[in-house]
Amino acid sequence: MTSYAAPTKDMQFILHEMLNVSASDTPGYSELEPDFTSAVLEEAGKLATNVLAPLNTVGDREGCTFENGVVRTPAGFKDAFTQLKAGGWMGLDLDPDYGGQGMPYVLGTSVGEIFVSSNMAFNIYSGLTHGAYSAIHAHASDQLKAIYLPNMVSGNWTGTMNLTESHCGTDLGLMRTKAEPQDDGTFGVTGQKIFISAGDHDLSENVIHLVLARIPGGPEGIKGVSLFIVPKFLVNDDGSIGARNGVSVGSIEEKMGIHGNATCVMNYDGATGYLIGEEHKGMRAMFTMMNEARHGVGMQGYAQAEAAYQNAVIYAKDRLQGRDVTGVKNPDGPADPLIVHPDIRRSLMDQKSFIEGARAFTFWGASLIDQVKDSGDRDAEGLVSLLMPVIKGFQTDKGFEMAVQAQQVFGGHGYIEEHGMSQFVRDARIAQIYEGANGVQALDLVGRKLAADGGKPVMAFFELVKAFIKENEGNKALNAHFLAPLKSASKDLQTAAMYFMENGMKNPNHALAGSYDFMHLFGHVCLGLMWARMGKSAMVALENGATDTEFYETKIATGRYYMARQLPATKMHLARIESGADPVMSLAADSF
Ligand SMILES: Cc1cc2nc3c(=O)[nH]c(=O)nc-3n(C[C@H](O)[C@H](O)[C@H](O)COP(=O)(O)OP(=O)(O)OC[C@H]3O[C@@H](n4cnc5c(N)ncnc54)[C@H](O)[C@@H]3O)c2cc1C
């Protein structure tokens, strides 16, 4: 059985010392006083530790069932969902006009991490509702918003996203599902969607599907796709639940992880759909929520690593194997605990330094999303769009790697199911695939985001790093251990971007073959920047006489580890990028 405790102290440090949220002029941030955020995070932590985490293994072992057309979630999920709703957690950062609490997204993200770490499969039901809510909120008519949003904010109705079809995943232009206009202004939606997370279940009264489909006669490819609300049950004029709509579950998937979340084949058979936004502009509506969705999946990556790491630490302190070569640490026992060994320390430091860096990066990303939402700040929008494929791709790859490292701390006991470490690895794996596979995130980053707006966002990022270094160069300790390595890593990133500019025009494969390395190089520089900022905040706290010296000293030591042991990976990624497309493309397809 695994355990989980919310890392609220670290979250508070990032919110209040690194980001200094309550001093920010972003609307809603002045309410985020430390006492308030602490109370919210502690409450979320209680629900996570006492209710959600104990259900994590149950969900994994029992999975969802599909019988006589009905999907059921594992034992305990329904009750936990009732508690989630009753606590108002579903609407924490949603619009008060529809019953939400209107808190900033950065707070929603902090709470989201706690829930995802404790039970990722369970959290997907509410996470997708949040995503569907955002698309409806941004693009649907006031009438549709009034019908659907209050029930989604309360959690009485949940949401889904229906993009994928059996022959079309990444390449959505191949989509076949059709939406025929009806005389009453609605559309008849027909087709099959696969892999639909939370597609059906027993947690809510209604399931609101957001479905991408083609209106016949529209443009070919991706430009001819529109977005529709297709509810499981139609809604009567008085807002009550009406007749069953023409949508049903064909089957649910057997899969590697997230067993507690139902992944459904959805059959649409002339189901009544309501257009959201303009005809053929469905992808535009989807893009609105894509940044948030990628951000949320990037958070899943390190949130799973956090849960796995916490259990690895407990095990490493408890399991007795071998002796400390520098001197016995447990003379009364037959051996010393695993944690004395440098290689176990390396593994735990890899995990800890990644997780805390990724948390800072994710919270910073959330604060940029808040800035865009409330002010329409174009510069922040450019940065969000540039950074989201990095948050999604880099953090889910590393999150999986760190979950594997945590499992490795258990040796063979991590591989068997008894200790629950295998579940973290299996659950973390999907985050590298859905919401756009990570290879496609890298393509998006290099193919679209680097050159977007004449390269303004990426230049703004480099300026941001440069300005931070310049501003703090006078701080000797920060300079030696944080700023110097950051400067060098940032230079590697600029050299790589330059390589693409010079060589990508001649042969696009030179850019595409290096795109995955570029995404990782970028991720390391971002975490390097976060560690430099956190290192500075910790040093300031110590200078100001903070009493919790252990916390701040640990923070600085963990940051120094990242800068010394992880950040040099930028050199390897740059060397790979500069080797160009030739080594990658040297074999003919028939030679494989
Ligand atoms: C458990 C689970 C839950 C899911 N939930 C949902 C959901 O709720 N809603 C939904 O709509 N979908 C969902 N999906 C689908 C998911 O988003 C897709 O599986 C994913 O986007 C990849 O599509 P695909 O599987 O068709 O792979 P493909 O598109 O066939 O890609 C296969 C591989 O090729 C690579 N690739 C593809 N095109 C290119 C290219 N041009 N250049 C280089 N590499 C390329 C990809 O990176 C990938 O590694 C879910 C999937 C799973 C397994």
PDB file of N, CA and C in Angstrom, residues 354 361 386-402 429 431-432 437-443 445-446 450 461 489-490 492-493 496 500 511-529 562 566-577:
ATOM      1  N   PHE A 354      14.221  17.148  -9.976  1.00  0.00           N
ATOM      2  CA  PHE A 354      13.317  17.296 -11.126  1.00  0.00           C
ATOM      3  C   PHE A 354      11.932  17.747 -10.648  1.00  0.00           C
ATOM      4  N   PHE A 361       8.143  25.318 -12.498  1.00  0.00           N
ATOM      5  CA  PHE A 361       7.900  25.625 -13.922  1.00  0.00           C
ATOM      6  C   PHE A 361       6.393  25.595 -14.213  1.00  0.00           C
ATOM      7  N   LEU A 386       4.667  29.145 -26.466  1.00  0.00           N
ATOM      8  CA  LEU A 386       6.005  28.575 -26.666  1.00  0.00           C
ATOM      9  C   LEU A 386       6.312  27.494 -25.629  1.00  0.00           C
ATOM     10  N   LEU A 387       5.928  27.767 -24.385  1.00  0.00           N
ATOM     11  CA  LEU A 387       6.364  26.886 -23.294  1.00  0.00           C
ATOM     12  C   LEU A 387       5.490  25.647 -23.096  1.00  0.00           C
ATOM     13  N   MET A 388       4.230  25.691 -23.545  1.00  0.00           N
ATOM     14  CA  MET A 388       3.347  24.556 -23.243  1.00  0.00           C
ATOM     15  C   MET A 388       3.804  23.219 -23.828  1.00  0.00           C
ATOM     16  N   PRO A 389       4.304  23.171 -25.092  1.00  0.00           N
ATOM     17  CA  PRO A 389       4.817  21.861 -25.537  1.00  0.00           C
ATOM     18  C   PRO A 389       6.000  21.386 -24.700  1.00  0.00           C
ATOM     19  N   VAL A 390       6.755  22.328 -24.119  1.00  0.00           N
ATOM     20  CA  VAL A 390       7.899  21.938 -23.281  1.00  0.00           C
ATOM     21  C   VAL A 390       7.384  21.377 -21.953  1.00  0.00           C
ATOM     22  N   ILE A 391       6.423  22.090 -21.365  1.00  0.00           N
ATOM     23  CA  ILE A 391       5.851  21.612 -20.094  1.00  0.00           C
ATOM     24  C   ILE A 391       5.252  20.222 -20.292  1.00  0.00           C
ATOM     25  N   LYS A 392       4.532  20.048 -21.389  1.00  0.00           N
ATOM     26  CA  LYS A 392       3.872  18.752 -21.629  1.00  0.00           C
ATOM     27  C   LYS A 392       4.914  17.666 -21.947  1.00  0.00           C
ATOM     28  N   GLY A 393       5.748  17.915 -22.961  1.00  0.00           N
ATOM     29  CA  GLY A 393       6.635  16.862 -23.457  1.00  0.00           C
ATOM     30  C   GLY A 393       7.779  16.542 -22.507  1.00  0.00           C
ATOM     31  N   PHE A 394       8.500  17.545 -22.086  1.00  0.00           N
ATOM     32  CA  PHE A 394       9.669  17.328 -21.223  1.00  0.00           C
ATOM     33  C   PHE A 394       9.247  16.752 -19.876  1.00  0.00           C
ATOM     34  N   GLN A 395       8.221  17.362 -19.282  1.00  0.00           N
ATOM     35  CA  GLN A 395       7.860  16.938 -17.912  1.00  0.00           C
ATOM     36  C   GLN A 395       7.213  15.553 -17.866  1.00  0.00           C
ATOM     37  N   THR A 396       6.503  15.165 -18.922  1.00  0.00           N
ATOM     38  CA  THR A 396       5.918  13.822 -18.873  1.00  0.00           C
ATOM     39  C   THR A 396       6.980  12.763 -19.159  1.00  0.00           C
ATOM     40  N   ASP A 397       7.954  13.082 -20.034  1.00  0.00           N
ATOM     41  CA  ASP A 397       9.061  12.130 -20.256  1.00  0.00           C
ATOM     42  C   ASP A 397       9.860  11.955 -18.973  1.00  0.00           C
ATOM     43  N   LYS A 398      10.230  13.066 -18.372  1.00  0.00           N
ATOM     44  CA  LYS A 398      11.046  13.014 -17.152  1.00  0.00           C
ATOM     45  C   LYS A 398      10.232  12.440 -15.991  1.00  0.00           C
ATOM     46  N   GLY A 399       8.962  12.781 -15.940  1.00  0.00           N
ATOM     47  CA  GLY A 399       8.101  12.276 -14.864  1.00  0.00           C
ATOM     48  C   GLY A 399       8.063  10.758 -14.892  1.00  0.00           C
ATOM     49  N   PHE A 400       7.922  10.210 -16.100  1.00  0.00           N
ATOM     50  CA  PHE A 400       7.922   8.746 -16.242  1.00  0.00           C
ATOM     51  C   PHE A 400       9.276   8.178 -15.809  1.00  0.00           C
ATOM     52  N   GLU A 401      10.352   8.817 -16.309  1.00  0.00           N
ATOM     53  CA  GLU A 401      11.704   8.353 -15.969  1.00  0.00           C
ATOM     54  C   GLU A 401      11.907   8.357 -14.448  1.00  0.00           C
ATOM     55  N   MET A 402      11.407   9.379 -13.789  1.00  0.00           N
ATOM     56  CA  MET A 402      11.601   9.487 -12.337  1.00  0.00           C
ATOM     57  C   MET A 402      10.719   8.470 -11.588  1.00  0.00           C
ATOM     58  N   ARG A 429       2.824   6.631 -17.638  1.00  0.00           N
ATOM     59  CA  ARG A 429       3.177   6.400 -19.054  1.00  0.00           C
ATOM     60  C   ARG A 429       2.218   7.093 -20.031  1.00  0.00           C
ATOM     61  N   ALA A 431       0.724   9.870 -19.921  1.00  0.00           N
ATOM     62  CA  ALA A 431       0.873  11.321 -20.080  1.00  0.00           C
ATOM     63  C   ALA A 431       1.846  11.663 -21.211  1.00  0.00           C
ATOM     64  N   GLN A 432       2.721  10.686 -21.571  1.00  0.00           N
ATOM     65  CA  GLN A 432       3.635  10.921 -22.695  1.00  0.00           C
ATOM     66  C   GLN A 432       2.917  10.769 -24.043  1.00  0.00           C
ATOM     67  N   ALA A 437       1.048  13.141 -28.697  1.00  0.00           N
ATOM     68  CA  ALA A 437       2.229  12.359 -28.300  1.00  0.00           C
ATOM     69  C   ALA A 437       3.444  13.294 -28.226  1.00  0.00           C
ATOM     70  N   ASN A 438       4.423  12.922 -27.385  1.00  0.00           N
ATOM     71  CA  ASN A 438       5.522  13.856 -27.121  1.00  0.00           C
ATOM     72  C   ASN A 438       6.356  14.201 -28.354  1.00  0.00           C
ATOM     73  N   GLY A 439       6.463  13.261 -29.304  1.00  0.00           N
ATOM     74  CA  GLY A 439       7.171  13.574 -30.542  1.00  0.00           C
ATOM     75  C   GLY A 439       6.486  14.710 -31.278  1.00  0.00           C
ATOM     76  N   VAL A 440       5.166  14.733 -31.173  1.00  0.00           N
ATOM     77  CA  VAL A 440       4.390  15.765 -31.864  1.00  0.00           C
ATOM     78  C   VAL A 440       4.486  17.103 -31.112  1.00  0.00           C
ATOM     79  N   GLN A 441       4.646  17.039 -29.800  1.00  0.00           N
ATOM     80  CA  GLN A 441       4.892  18.276 -29.031  1.00  0.00           C
ATOM     81  C   GLN A 441       6.203  18.908 -29.501  1.00  0.00           C
ATOM     82  N   ALA A 442       7.211  18.048 -29.713  1.00  0.00           N
ATOM     83  CA  ALA A 442       8.521  18.545 -30.154  1.00  0.00           C
ATOM     84  C   ALA A 442       8.421  19.168 -31.551  1.00  0.00           C
ATOM     85  N   LEU A 443       7.628  18.526 -32.420  1.00  0.00           N
ATOM     86  CA  LEU A 443       7.431  19.079 -33.771  1.00  0.00           C
ATOM     87  C   LEU A 443       6.750  20.431 -33.699  1.00  0.00           C
ATOM     88  N   LEU A 445       6.834  22.495 -31.231  1.00  0.00           N
ATOM     89  CA  LEU A 445       7.775  23.474 -30.669  1.00  0.00           C
ATOM     90  C   LEU A 445       8.726  24.003 -31.750  1.00  0.00           C
ATOM     91  N   VAL A 446       9.327  23.072 -32.485  1.00  0.00           N
ATOM     92  CA  VAL A 446      10.351  23.486 -33.457  1.00  0.00           C
ATOM     93  C   VAL A 446       9.716  23.979 -34.762  1.00  0.00           C
ATOM     94  N   LEU A 450       8.820  28.090 -32.530  1.00  0.00           N
ATOM     95  CA  LEU A 450      10.087  28.827 -32.581  1.00  0.00           C
ATOM     96  C   LEU A 450      10.006  30.030 -33.506  1.00  0.00           C
ATOM     97  N   PHE A 461      11.962  34.925 -24.240  1.00  0.00           N
ATOM     98  CA  PHE A 461      12.422  33.960 -23.235  1.00  0.00           C
ATOM     99  C   PHE A 461      13.922  34.148 -22.966  1.00  0.00           C
ATOM    100  N   ALA A 489      23.929  26.885 -20.239  1.00  0.00           N
ATOM    101  CA  ALA A 489      22.837  26.068 -20.808  1.00  0.00           C
ATOM    102  C   ALA A 489      21.982  26.901 -21.758  1.00  0.00           C
ATOM    103  N   SER A 490      21.744  28.147 -21.387  1.00  0.00           N
ATOM    104  CA  SER A 490      20.929  29.013 -22.223  1.00  0.00           C
ATOM    105  C   SER A 490      21.645  29.285 -23.548  1.00  0.00           C
ATOM    106  N   ASP A 492      23.580  27.135 -25.020  1.00  0.00           N
ATOM    107  CA  ASP A 492      23.369  25.906 -25.813  1.00  0.00           C
ATOM    108  C   ASP A 492      22.017  25.965 -26.524  1.00  0.00           C
ATOM    109  N   LEU A 493      21.026  26.458 -25.820  1.00  0.00           N
ATOM    110  CA  LEU A 493      19.685  26.534 -26.414  1.00  0.00           C
ATOM    111  C   LEU A 493      19.673  27.522 -27.590  1.00  0.00           C
ATOM    112  N   ALA A 496      21.382  25.995 -30.538  1.00  0.00           N
ATOM    113  CA  ALA A 496      20.525  25.003 -31.197  1.00  0.00           C
ATOM    114  C   ALA A 496      19.472  25.703 -32.061  1.00  0.00           C
ATOM    115  N   PHE A 500      18.950  25.460 -36.222  1.00  0.00           N
ATOM    116  CA  PHE A 500      17.709  25.188 -36.969  1.00  0.00           C
ATOM    117  C   PHE A 500      17.466  26.279 -38.008  1.00  0.00           C
ATOM    118  N   ALA A 511      15.962  20.158 -38.935  1.00  0.00           N
ATOM    119  CA  ALA A 511      15.251  20.678 -37.760  1.00  0.00           C
ATOM    120  C   ALA A 511      14.425  19.572 -37.110  1.00  0.00           C
ATOM    121  N   LEU A 512      13.702  18.792 -37.947  1.00  0.00           N
ATOM    122  CA  LEU A 512      12.796  17.787 -37.377  1.00  0.00           C
ATOM    123  C   LEU A 512      13.557  16.671 -36.654  1.00  0.00           C
ATOM    124  N   ALA A 513      14.719  16.302 -37.175  1.00  0.00           N
ATOM    125  CA  ALA A 513      15.490  15.225 -36.534  1.00  0.00           C
ATOM    126  C   ALA A 513      16.022  15.664 -35.173  1.00  0.00           C
ATOM    127  N   GLY A 514      16.133  16.965 -34.982  1.00  0.00           N
ATOM    128  CA  GLY A 514      16.651  17.449 -33.695  1.00  0.00           C
ATOM    129  C   GLY A 514      15.565  17.962 -32.770  1.00  0.00           C
ATOM    130  N   SER A 515      14.316  17.859 -33.204  1.00  0.00           N
ATOM    131  CA  SER A 515      13.246  18.518 -32.439  1.00  0.00           C
ATOM    132  C   SER A 515      13.072  17.925 -31.034  1.00  0.00           C
ATOM    133  N   TYR A 516      13.190  16.600 -30.921  1.00  0.00           N
ATOM    134  CA  TYR A 516      12.982  15.974 -29.600  1.00  0.00           C
ATOM    135  C   TYR A 516      14.083  16.412 -28.624  1.00  0.00           C
ATOM    136  N   ASP A 517      15.316  16.443 -29.137  1.00  0.00           N
ATOM    137  CA  ASP A 517      16.417  16.906 -28.282  1.00  0.00           C
ATOM    138  C   ASP A 517      16.217  18.364 -27.907  1.00  0.00           C
ATOM    139  N   PHE A 518      15.698  19.138 -28.844  1.00  0.00           N
ATOM    140  CA  PHE A 518      15.491  20.554 -28.557  1.00  0.00           C
ATOM    141  C   PHE A 518      14.457  20.732 -27.434  1.00  0.00           C
ATOM    142  N   MET A 519      13.401  19.924 -27.484  1.00  0.00           N
ATOM    143  CA  MET A 519      12.372  20.013 -26.438  1.00  0.00           C
ATOM    144  C   MET A 519      12.996  19.717 -25.058  1.00  0.00           C
ATOM    145  N   HIS A 520      13.864  18.719 -25.017  1.00  0.00           N
ATOM    146  CA  HIS A 520      14.502  18.384 -23.738  1.00  0.00           C
ATOM    147  C   HIS A 520      15.535  19.440 -23.327  1.00  0.00           C
ATOM    148  N   LEU A 521      16.265  19.934 -24.315  1.00  0.00           N
ATOM    149  CA  LEU A 521      17.232  21.000 -24.015  1.00  0.00           C
ATOM    150  C   LEU A 521      16.485  22.200 -23.416  1.00  0.00           C
ATOM    151  N   PHE A 522      15.380  22.546 -24.048  1.00  0.00           N
ATOM    152  CA  PHE A 522      14.572  23.682 -23.592  1.00  0.00           C
ATOM    153  C   PHE A 522      14.048  23.415 -22.173  1.00  0.00           C
ATOM    154  N   GLY A 523      13.590  22.208 -21.944  1.00  0.00           N
ATOM    155  CA  GLY A 523      13.058  21.845 -20.622  1.00  0.00           C
ATOM    156  C   GLY A 523      14.116  22.018 -19.545  1.00  0.00           C
ATOM    157  N   HIS A 524      15.334  21.576 -19.841  1.00  0.00           N
ATOM    158  CA  HIS A 524      16.407  21.717 -18.852  1.00  0.00           C
ATOM    159  C   HIS A 524      16.707  23.186 -18.568  1.00  0.00           C
ATOM    160  N   VAL A 525      16.711  24.006 -19.617  1.00  0.00           N
ATOM    161  CA  VAL A 525      16.996  25.430 -19.393  1.00  0.00           C
ATOM    162  C   VAL A 525      15.882  26.046 -18.537  1.00  0.00           C
ATOM    163  N   CYS A 526      14.640  25.664 -18.810  1.00  0.00           N
ATOM    164  CA  CYS A 526      13.525  26.197 -18.006  1.00  0.00           C
ATOM    165  C   CYS A 526      13.672  25.786 -16.544  1.00  0.00           C
ATOM    166  N   LEU A 527      14.009  24.506 -16.316  1.00  0.00           N
ATOM    167  CA  LEU A 527      14.174  24.077 -14.920  1.00  0.00           C
ATOM    168  C   LEU A 527      15.406  24.740 -14.296  1.00  0.00           C
ATOM    169  N   GLY A 528      16.419  24.973 -15.125  1.00  0.00           N
ATOM    170  CA  GLY A 528      17.600  25.701 -14.635  1.00  0.00           C
ATOM    171  C   GLY A 528      17.215  27.105 -14.184  1.00  0.00           C
ATOM    172  N   LEU A 529      16.371  27.756 -14.993  1.00  0.00           N
ATOM    173  CA  LEU A 529      15.909  29.106 -14.627  1.00  0.00           C
ATOM    174  C   LEU A 529      15.093  29.051 -13.332  1.00  0.00           C
ATOM    175  N   TYR A 562      20.780  19.966  -9.166  1.00  0.00           N
ATOM    176  CA  TYR A 562      20.199  20.030 -10.518  1.00  0.00           C
ATOM    177  C   TYR A 562      21.169  20.722 -11.480  1.00  0.00           C
ATOM    178  N   GLN A 566      22.197  17.683 -13.643  1.00  0.00           N
ATOM    179  CA  GLN A 566      21.156  17.534 -14.672  1.00  0.00           C
ATOM    180  C   GLN A 566      21.338  18.507 -15.829  1.00  0.00           C
ATOM    181  N   LEU A 567      21.634  19.750 -15.482  1.00  0.00           N
ATOM    182  CA  LEU A 567      21.704  20.777 -16.527  1.00  0.00           C
ATOM    183  C   LEU A 567      22.752  20.488 -17.609  1.00  0.00           C
ATOM    184  N   PRO A 568      23.893  19.820 -17.275  1.00  0.00           N
ATOM    185  CA  PRO A 568      24.864  19.534 -18.341  1.00  0.00           C
ATOM    186  C   PRO A 568      24.288  18.693 -19.487  1.00  0.00           C
ATOM    187  N   ALA A 569      23.114  18.121 -19.306  1.00  0.00           N
ATOM    188  CA  ALA A 569      22.474  17.373 -20.404  1.00  0.00           C
ATOM    189  C   ALA A 569      22.267  18.265 -21.626  1.00  0.00           C
ATOM    190  N   THR A 570      22.237  19.581 -21.431  1.00  0.00           N
ATOM    191  CA  THR A 570      22.042  20.471 -22.590  1.00  0.00           C
ATOM    192  C   THR A 570      23.173  20.278 -23.611  1.00  0.00           C
ATOM    193  N   LYS A 571      24.358  19.972 -23.131  1.00  0.00           N
ATOM    194  CA  LYS A 571      25.517  19.791 -24.042  1.00  0.00           C
ATOM    195  C   LYS A 571      25.296  18.567 -24.939  1.00  0.00           C
ATOM    196  N   MET A 572      24.796  17.498 -24.311  1.00  0.00           N
ATOM    197  CA  MET A 572      24.543  16.285 -25.092  1.00  0.00           C
ATOM    198  C   MET A 572      23.451  16.548 -26.139  1.00  0.00           C
ATOM    199  N   HIS A 573      22.378  17.221 -25.712  1.00  0.00           N
ATOM    200  CA  HIS A 573      21.284  17.480 -26.661  1.00  0.00           C
ATOM    201  C   HIS A 573      21.770  18.364 -27.807  1.00  0.00           C
ATOM    202  N   LEU A 574      22.603  19.356 -27.481  1.00  0.00           N
ATOM    203  CA  LEU A 574      23.103  20.246 -28.538  1.00  0.00           C
ATOM    204  C   LEU A 574      23.965  19.460 -29.535  1.00  0.00           C
ATOM    205  N   ALA A 575      24.824  18.583 -29.010  1.00  0.00           N
ATOM    206  CA  ALA A 575      25.687  17.795 -29.910  1.00  0.00           C
ATOM    207  C   ALA A 575      24.835  16.940 -30.845  1.00  0.00           C
ATOM    208  N   ARG A 576      23.784  16.362 -30.315  1.00  0.00           N
ATOM    209  CA  ARG A 576      22.892  15.535 -31.162  1.00  0.00           C
ATOM    210  C   ARG A 576      22.230  16.393 -32.233  1.00  0.00           C
ATOM    211  N   ILE A 577      21.741  17.572 -31.804  1.00  0.00           N
ATOM    212  CA  ILE A 577      21.057  18.459 -32.751  1.00  0.00           C
ATOM    213  C   ILE A 577      22.009  18.846 -33.878  1.00  0.00           C
TER     214      ILE A 577
END
